[in-house]
PDB file of C-alpha atoms in Angstrom:
ATOM      1  CA  UNK A   1      -0.586  -0.062   0.127  1.00 81.00           C
ATOM      2  CA  UNK A   2       3.211   2.221  -0.316  1.00 94.00           C
ATOM      3  CA  UNK A   3       4.982   2.799  -2.999  1.00 95.00           C
ATOM      4  CA  UNK A   4       8.049   1.053  -1.660  1.00 95.00           C
ATOM      5  CA  UNK A   5       6.311  -2.270  -1.224  1.00 94.00           C
ATOM      6  CA  UNK A   6       4.791  -1.693  -4.755  1.00 94.00           C
ATOM      7  CA  UNK A   7       8.251  -2.033  -4.887  1.00 95.00           C
ATOM      8  CA  UNK A   8       8.913  -4.488  -3.810  1.00 95.00           C
ATOM      9  CA  UNK A   9       6.011  -6.354  -4.860  1.00 95.00           C
ATOM     10  CA  UNK A  10       6.967  -6.220  -8.588  1.00 94.00           C
ATOM     11  CA  UNK A  11      10.415  -6.772  -7.724  1.00 96.00           C
ATOM     12  CA  UNK A  12       9.631  -9.960  -6.658  1.00 96.00           C
ATOM     13  CA  UNK A  13      10.755 -13.549  -8.085  1.00 96.00           C
ATOM     14  CA  UNK A  14       7.158 -14.264  -8.359  1.00 97.00           C
ATOM     15  CA  UNK A  15       5.216 -10.884  -9.726  1.00 95.00           C
ATOM     16  CA  UNK A  16       7.987 -11.417 -12.444  1.00 96.00           C
ATOM     17  CA  UNK A  17       7.373 -15.309 -13.306  1.00 97.00           C
ATOM     18  CA  UNK A  18       3.728 -14.414 -13.599  1.00 94.00           C
ATOM     19  CA  UNK A  19       4.305 -11.841 -15.730  1.00 92.00           C
ATOM     20  CA  UNK A  20       6.754 -13.578 -17.709  1.00 94.00           C
ATOM     21  CA  UNK A  21       3.864 -15.922 -17.877  1.00 93.00           C
ATOM     22  CA  UNK A  22       1.442 -13.534 -19.311  1.00 92.00           C
ATOM     23  CA  UNK A  23       4.256 -11.901 -21.784  1.00 91.00           C
ATOM     24  CA  UNK A  24       4.328 -15.487 -23.017  1.00 92.00           C
ATOM     25  CA  UNK A  25       0.770 -16.469 -23.623  1.00 92.00           C
ATOM     26  CA  UNK A  26       0.181 -13.050 -25.043  1.00 90.00           C
ATOM     27  CA  UNK A  27       2.294 -13.873 -28.048  1.00 89.00           C
ATOM     28  CA  UNK A  28       0.605 -16.822 -29.005  1.00 86.00           C
ATOM     29  CA  UNK A  29      -2.163 -17.987 -30.961  1.00 86.00           C
ATOM     30  CA  UNK A  30      -3.909 -17.690 -27.438  1.00 85.00           C
ATOM     31  CA  UNK A  31      -4.080 -14.517 -26.969  1.00 87.00           C
ATOM     32  CA  UNK A  32      -7.883 -14.453 -26.976  1.00 90.00           C
ATOM     33  CA  UNK A  33      -8.380 -16.750 -24.892  1.00 92.00           C
ATOM     34  CA  UNK A  34      -5.576 -14.760 -22.671  1.00 92.00           C
ATOM     35  CA  UNK A  35      -7.771 -11.689 -23.055  1.00 94.00           C
ATOM     36  CA  UNK A  36     -11.615 -13.465 -21.831  1.00 94.00           C
ATOM     37  CA  UNK A  37      -9.914 -14.281 -18.840  1.00 94.00           C
ATOM     38  CA  UNK A  38      -9.410 -11.049 -17.607  1.00 93.00           C
ATOM     39  CA  UNK A  39     -12.520  -9.755 -19.442  1.00 93.00           C
ATOM     40  CA  UNK A  40     -11.314  -7.398 -21.518  1.00 96.00           C
ATOM     41  CA  UNK A  41     -12.491  -7.138 -25.756  1.00 95.00           C
ATOM     42  CA  UNK A  42      -9.590  -8.097 -28.332  1.00 93.00           C
ATOM     43  CA  UNK A  43     -10.719  -4.928 -30.528  1.00 94.00           C
ATOM     44  CA  UNK A  44      -9.555  -2.566 -28.072  1.00 95.00           C
ATOM     45  CA  UNK A  45      -5.827  -4.104 -28.210  1.00 93.00           C
ATOM     46  CA  UNK A  46      -5.581  -4.561 -31.480  1.00 93.00           C
ATOM     47  CA  UNK A  47      -3.607  -1.928 -33.073  1.00 95.00           C
ATOM     48  CA  UNK A  48      -0.961  -3.433 -30.260  1.00 95.00           C
ATOM     49  CA  UNK A  49      -1.273  -6.763 -31.246  1.00 92.00           C
ATOM     50  CA  UNK A  50      -0.985  -6.365 -35.005  1.00 93.00           C
ATOM     51  CA  UNK A  51       2.106  -5.017 -34.413  1.00 93.00           C
ATOM     52  CA  UNK A  52       3.149  -8.131 -32.412  1.00 91.00           C
ATOM     53  CA  UNK A  53       3.182  -5.818 -29.262  1.00 93.00           C
ATOM     54  CA  UNK A  54       1.148  -8.201 -26.640  1.00 92.00           C
ATOM     55  CA  UNK A  55       1.843  -6.608 -22.915  1.00 92.00           C
ATOM     56  CA  UNK A  56       0.138  -3.351 -24.505  1.00 95.00           C
ATOM     57  CA  UNK A  57      -2.037  -4.302 -26.181  1.00 95.00           C
ATOM     58  CA  UNK A  58      -3.068  -5.550 -23.067  1.00 95.00           C
ATOM     59  CA  UNK A  59      -2.492  -2.594 -20.888  1.00 95.00           C
ATOM     60  CA  UNK A  60      -4.882  -0.386 -23.840  1.00 96.00           C
ATOM     61  CA  UNK A  61      -7.124  -3.508 -23.133  1.00 96.00           C
ATOM     62  CA  UNK A  62      -7.115  -3.118 -19.154  1.00 95.00           C
ATOM     63  CA  UNK A  63      -7.536   1.120 -20.084  1.00 96.00           C
ATOM     64  CA  UNK A  64     -10.260   1.203 -22.204  1.00 96.00           C
ATOM     65  CA  UNK A  65     -12.540  -1.521 -20.008  1.00 95.00           C
ATOM     66  CA  UNK A  66     -11.314   1.162 -16.700  1.00 95.00           C
ATOM     67  CA  UNK A  67     -12.833   3.963 -18.588  1.00 95.00           C
ATOM     68  CA  UNK A  68     -16.360   1.973 -19.792  1.00 93.00           C
ATOM     69  CA  UNK A  69     -16.520   1.207 -15.977  1.00 91.00           C
ATOM     70  CA  UNK A  70     -15.352   4.573 -15.086  1.00 91.00           C
ATOM     71  CA  UNK A  71     -18.306   6.227 -17.524  1.00 91.00           C
ATOM     72  CA  UNK A  72     -21.182   3.527 -16.691  1.00 91.00           C
ATOM     73  CA  UNK A  73     -20.748   4.030 -12.905  1.00 90.00           C
ATOM     74  CA  UNK A  74     -21.060   8.311 -13.644  1.00 84.00           C
ATOM     75  CA  UNK A  75     -23.856   7.375 -15.895  1.00 77.00           C
ATOM     76  CA  UNK A  76     -25.178   5.254 -13.356  1.00 70.00           C
ATOM     77  CA  UNK A  77     -24.588   8.144 -10.146  1.00 65.00           C
ATOM     78  CA  UNK A  78     -26.729  10.753 -12.620  1.00 62.00           C
ATOM     79  CA  UNK A  79     -29.469   8.250 -13.241  1.00 57.00           C
ATOM     80  CA  UNK A  80     -29.881   6.772 -10.587  1.00 54.00           C
ATOM     81  CA  UNK A  81     -33.449   7.741  -9.459  1.00 53.00           C
ATOM     82  CA  UNK A  82     -33.586   8.452  -6.062  1.00 53.00           C
ATOM     83  CA  UNK A  83     -35.055  11.882  -7.006  1.00 50.00           C
ATOM     84  CA  UNK A  84     -32.556  13.913  -5.982  1.00 49.00           C
TER      85      UNK A  84
END
């Protein structure tokens, strides 16, 4: 929960191993399955994937999902129907 804790986490062998596994999976023909497992739309990362950059494609798709969620959450708050 601190910047130092984040640095320690992403520097850990466990995180590095998981990142290497994810990276390898994104470079295969099964990248759509990886995206689906994370609830991501492969179209959101298609431009990066076409260039062979699976990690950028994955990150772009994560960002797109977060933007949609923020937008949808904002729409829910505006139209909550409570009359206020």
